[in-house]
Amino acid sequence: MKFYSLDEIKDIHIGKVGSPERDKYEAELQSFLVGEAIKQARKAHNMTQQDLAERLGVQRAQVSKIESGKNLTLSTVARCFKAMGLEASLSVPGLGSFAL
């Protein structure tokens, strides 16, 4: 029986690194993880989606989409963390970190 690494499984089932399919998968995964971080921060602050929505001035359904990784922009991410009283930064290798 042959064992495969996670990267080999991704190559076989999603596509090789650099392929459009793999790039799409990686981008969607990153968006999901950012949305999950927002959700975990919200829960850690004992806030409901409705509470966060009110602070952002949006509908609760929009917070649900954000936490699902949909329609994410840096501006949206920054606004979410700021609404919870948290600081967020973007780290770019070779350029440093920037406050959002």
C-alpha atoms as an extended CHARMM CRD file, in Angstrom:
* protein
*
       100  EXT
         1         1  MET       CA              0.0000000000        0.0000000000        0.0000000000  PROA      1               0.0000000000
         2         2  LYS       CA              1.3620000000        3.3970000000       -0.9670000000  PROA      2               0.0000000000
         3         3  PHE       CA              0.9600000000        6.3760000000        1.3390000000  PROA      3               0.0000000000
         4         4  TYR       CA              0.5310000000        9.8570000000       -0.0900000000  PROA      4               0.0000000000
         5         5  SER       CA              1.3990000000       13.2130000000        1.4130000000  PROA      5               0.0000000000
         6         6  LEU       CA             -1.2640000000       15.9010000000        1.6500000000  PROA      6               0.0000000000
         7         7  ASP       CA              0.4510000000       17.8240000000       -1.1510000000  PROA      7               0.0000000000
         8         8  GLU       CA              0.3660000000       14.7240000000       -3.3780000000  PROA      8               0.0000000000
         9         9  ILE       CA             -3.3430000000       14.2520000000       -2.6680000000  PROA      9               0.0000000000
        10        10  LYS       CA             -3.9930000000       17.9070000000       -3.5360000000  PROA      10              0.0000000000
        11        11  ASP       CA             -1.9760000000       17.5390000000       -6.7470000000  PROA      11              0.0000000000
        12        12  ILE       CA             -4.0070000000       14.4890000000       -7.7680000000  PROA      12              0.0000000000
        13        13  HSD       CA             -7.4900000000       15.6920000000       -6.8090000000  PROA      13              0.0000000000
        14        14  ILE       CA             -7.3030000000       19.4810000000       -7.1280000000  PROA      14              0.0000000000
        15        15  GLY       CA             -4.4350000000       20.1740000000       -9.4890000000  PROA      15              0.0000000000
        16        16  LYS       CA             -0.7510000000       20.9680000000       -9.4280000000  PROA      16              0.0000000000
        17        17  VAL       CA              0.5390000000       24.0980000000       -7.6930000000  PROA      17              0.0000000000
        18        18  GLY       CA              0.1360000000       27.0110000000      -10.0840000000  PROA      18              0.0000000000
        19        19  SER       CA             -2.7970000000       25.5210000000      -11.9740000000  PROA      19              0.0000000000
        20        20  PRO       CA             -6.0010000000       27.5950000000      -12.1040000000  PROA      20              0.0000000000
        21        21  GLU       CA             -7.8790000000       24.9470000000      -10.1190000000  PROA      21              0.0000000000
        22        22  ARG       CA             -5.2690000000       24.8520000000       -7.3600000000  PROA      22              0.0000000000
        23        23  ASP       CA             -5.0200000000       28.6490000000       -7.2320000000  PROA      23              0.0000000000
        24        24  LYS       CA             -8.8080000000       28.8730000000       -6.8430000000  PROA      24              0.0000000000
        25        25  TYR       CA             -8.7660000000       26.2270000000       -4.1050000000  PROA      25              0.0000000000
        26        26  GLU       CA             -5.9620000000       27.9960000000       -2.2000000000  PROA      26              0.0000000000
        27        27  ALA       CA             -7.7150000000       31.3910000000       -2.4610000000  PROA      27              0.0000000000
        28        28  GLU       CA            -11.0200000000       29.9520000000       -1.2340000000  PROA      28              0.0000000000
        29        29  LEU       CA             -9.2420000000       28.1990000000        1.6330000000  PROA      29              0.0000000000
        30        30  GLN       CA             -7.5480000000       31.4370000000        2.7000000000  PROA      30              0.0000000000
        31        31  SER       CA            -10.8590000000       33.3090000000        2.5740000000  PROA      31              0.0000000000
        32        32  PHE       CA            -12.4920000000       30.5850000000        4.6550000000  PROA      32              0.0000000000
        33        33  LEU       CA             -9.7060000000       30.7820000000        7.2490000000  PROA      33              0.0000000000
        34        34  VAL       CA             -9.9840000000       34.5680000000        7.5220000000  PROA      34              0.0000000000
        35        35  GLY       CA            -13.7540000000       34.2570000000        7.9180000000  PROA      35              0.0000000000
        36        36  GLU       CA            -13.2500000000       31.6120000000       10.5690000000  PROA      36              0.0000000000
        37        37  ALA       CA            -10.8310000000       33.9230000000       12.4380000000  PROA      37              0.0000000000
        38        38  ILE       CA            -13.4850000000       36.6460000000       12.4290000000  PROA      38              0.0000000000
        39        39  LYS       CA            -16.0600000000       34.1690000000       13.7330000000  PROA      39              0.0000000000
        40        40  GLN       CA            -13.7760000000       32.9330000000       16.5100000000  PROA      40              0.0000000000
        41        41  ALA       CA            -12.9350000000       36.5190000000       17.5430000000  PROA      41              0.0000000000
        42        42  ARG       CA            -16.6400000000       37.3880000000       17.6050000000  PROA      42              0.0000000000
        43        43  LYS       CA            -17.4340000000       34.3850000000       19.7750000000  PROA      43              0.0000000000
        44        44  ALA       CA            -14.4850000000       35.1270000000       22.0820000000  PROA      44              0.0000000000
        45        45  HSD       CA            -16.0320000000       38.5610000000       22.6280000000  PROA      45              0.0000000000
        46        46  ASN       CA            -19.4200000000       36.9520000000       23.4220000000  PROA      46              0.0000000000
        47        47  MET       CA            -21.0210000000       38.6630000000       20.4500000000  PROA      47              0.0000000000
        48        48  THR       CA            -23.7360000000       37.3300000000       18.1940000000  PROA      48              0.0000000000
        49        49  GLN       CA            -23.7260000000       37.8530000000       14.4540000000  PROA      49              0.0000000000
        50        50  GLN       CA            -26.4820000000       40.4010000000       15.0340000000  PROA      50              0.0000000000
        51        51  ASP       CA            -24.2920000000       42.3000000000       17.5400000000  PROA      51              0.0000000000
        52        52  LEU       CA            -21.4370000000       42.4870000000       15.0420000000  PROA      52              0.0000000000
        53        53  ALA       CA            -23.8070000000       43.4280000000       12.2330000000  PROA      53              0.0000000000
        54        54  GLU       CA            -25.1300000000       46.3530000000       14.2540000000  PROA      54              0.0000000000
        55        55  ARG       CA            -21.6010000000       47.5850000000       14.9460000000  PROA      55              0.0000000000
        56        56  LEU       CA            -20.7610000000       47.3290000000       11.2520000000  PROA      56              0.0000000000
        57        57  GLY       CA            -24.0300000000       48.8470000000       10.0890000000  PROA      57              0.0000000000
        58        58  VAL       CA            -24.9540000000       45.8380000000        7.9590000000  PROA      58              0.0000000000
        59        59  GLN       CA            -27.5210000000       43.0410000000        8.0420000000  PROA      59              0.0000000000
        60        60  ARG       CA            -26.8310000000       39.8730000000       10.0320000000  PROA      60              0.0000000000
        61        61  ALA       CA            -26.8350000000       37.9060000000        6.7680000000  PROA      61              0.0000000000
        62        62  GLN       CA            -23.8080000000       39.9180000000        5.6310000000  PROA      62              0.0000000000
        63        63  VAL       CA            -21.8820000000       38.8820000000        8.7620000000  PROA      63              0.0000000000
        64        64  SER       CA            -22.7850000000       35.2690000000        7.9930000000  PROA      64              0.0000000000
        65        65  LYS       CA            -21.3380000000       35.6640000000        4.4860000000  PROA      65              0.0000000000
        66        66  ILE       CA            -18.1840000000       37.3020000000        5.8640000000  PROA      66              0.0000000000
        67        67  GLU       CA            -17.6770000000       34.4670000000        8.3430000000  PROA      67              0.0000000000
        68        68  SER       CA            -18.1190000000       31.9960000000        5.4880000000  PROA      68              0.0000000000
        69        69  GLY       CA            -15.2920000000       33.6940000000        3.6070000000  PROA      69              0.0000000000
        70        70  LYS       CA            -17.5720000000       35.2620000000        1.0070000000  PROA      70              0.0000000000
        71        71  ASN       CA            -17.0650000000       38.7910000000       -0.3720000000  PROA      71              0.0000000000
        72        72  LEU       CA            -13.9900000000       39.4310000000        1.7660000000  PROA      72              0.0000000000
        73        73  THR       CA            -11.8760000000       42.5010000000        1.1740000000  PROA      73              0.0000000000
        74        74  LEU       CA             -9.0990000000       43.9070000000        3.3350000000  PROA      74              0.0000000000
        75        75  SER       CA            -11.4060000000       46.7710000000        4.1910000000  PROA      75              0.0000000000
        76        76  THR       CA            -14.1410000000       44.3940000000        5.3660000000  PROA      76              0.0000000000
        77        77  VAL       CA            -11.7080000000       42.3660000000        7.4450000000  PROA      77              0.0000000000
        78        78  ALA       CA            -10.2960000000       45.5280000000        9.0380000000  PROA      78              0.0000000000
        79        79  ARG       CA            -13.7870000000       46.8500000000        9.8160000000  PROA      79              0.0000000000
        80        80  CYS       CA            -14.8010000000       43.5690000000       11.4620000000  PROA      80              0.0000000000
        81        81  PHE       CA            -11.8190000000       43.4340000000       13.7760000000  PROA      81              0.0000000000
        82        82  LYS       CA            -12.0600000000       47.1550000000       14.5490000000  PROA      82              0.0000000000
        83        83  ALA       CA            -15.7580000000       46.7360000000       15.4200000000  PROA      83              0.0000000000
        84        84  MET       CA            -14.6830000000       44.1510000000       17.9990000000  PROA      84              0.0000000000
        85        85  GLY       CA            -11.9800000000       46.4450000000       19.3900000000  PROA      85              0.0000000000
        86        86  LEU       CA             -9.1650000000       44.3400000000       17.9500000000  PROA      86              0.0000000000
        87        87  GLU       CA             -6.1460000000       45.4050000000       15.9550000000  PROA      87              0.0000000000
        88        88  ALA       CA             -5.3090000000       43.5380000000       12.7730000000  PROA      88              0.0000000000
        89        89  SER       CA             -2.2800000000       43.7280000000       10.5530000000  PROA      89              0.0000000000
        90        90  LEU       CA             -1.1760000000       42.4300000000        7.1940000000  PROA      90              0.0000000000
        91        91  SER       CA              2.2870000000       40.9320000000        6.9470000000  PROA      91              0.0000000000
        92        92  VAL       CA              3.9700000000       41.0270000000        3.5560000000  PROA      92              0.0000000000
        93        93  PRO       CA              7.3270000000       39.2520000000        3.3950000000  PROA      93              0.0000000000
        94        94  GLY       CA             10.0300000000       41.6820000000        2.3890000000  PROA      94              0.0000000000
        95        95  LEU       CA              7.8250000000       44.7110000000        3.0220000000  PROA      95              0.0000000000
        96        96  GLY       CA              6.8470000000       44.3280000000        6.6610000000  PROA      96              0.0000000000
        97        97  SER       CA              3.5690000000       44.5510000000        8.5320000000  PROA      97              0.0000000000
        98        98  PHE       CA              0.8410000000       47.0870000000        7.9710000000  PROA      98              0.0000000000
        99        99  ALA       CA             -2.0430000000       47.9630000000       10.2880000000  PROA      99              0.0000000000
       100       100  LEU       CA             -5.4370000000       47.3160000000        8.7540000000  PROA      100             0.0000000000
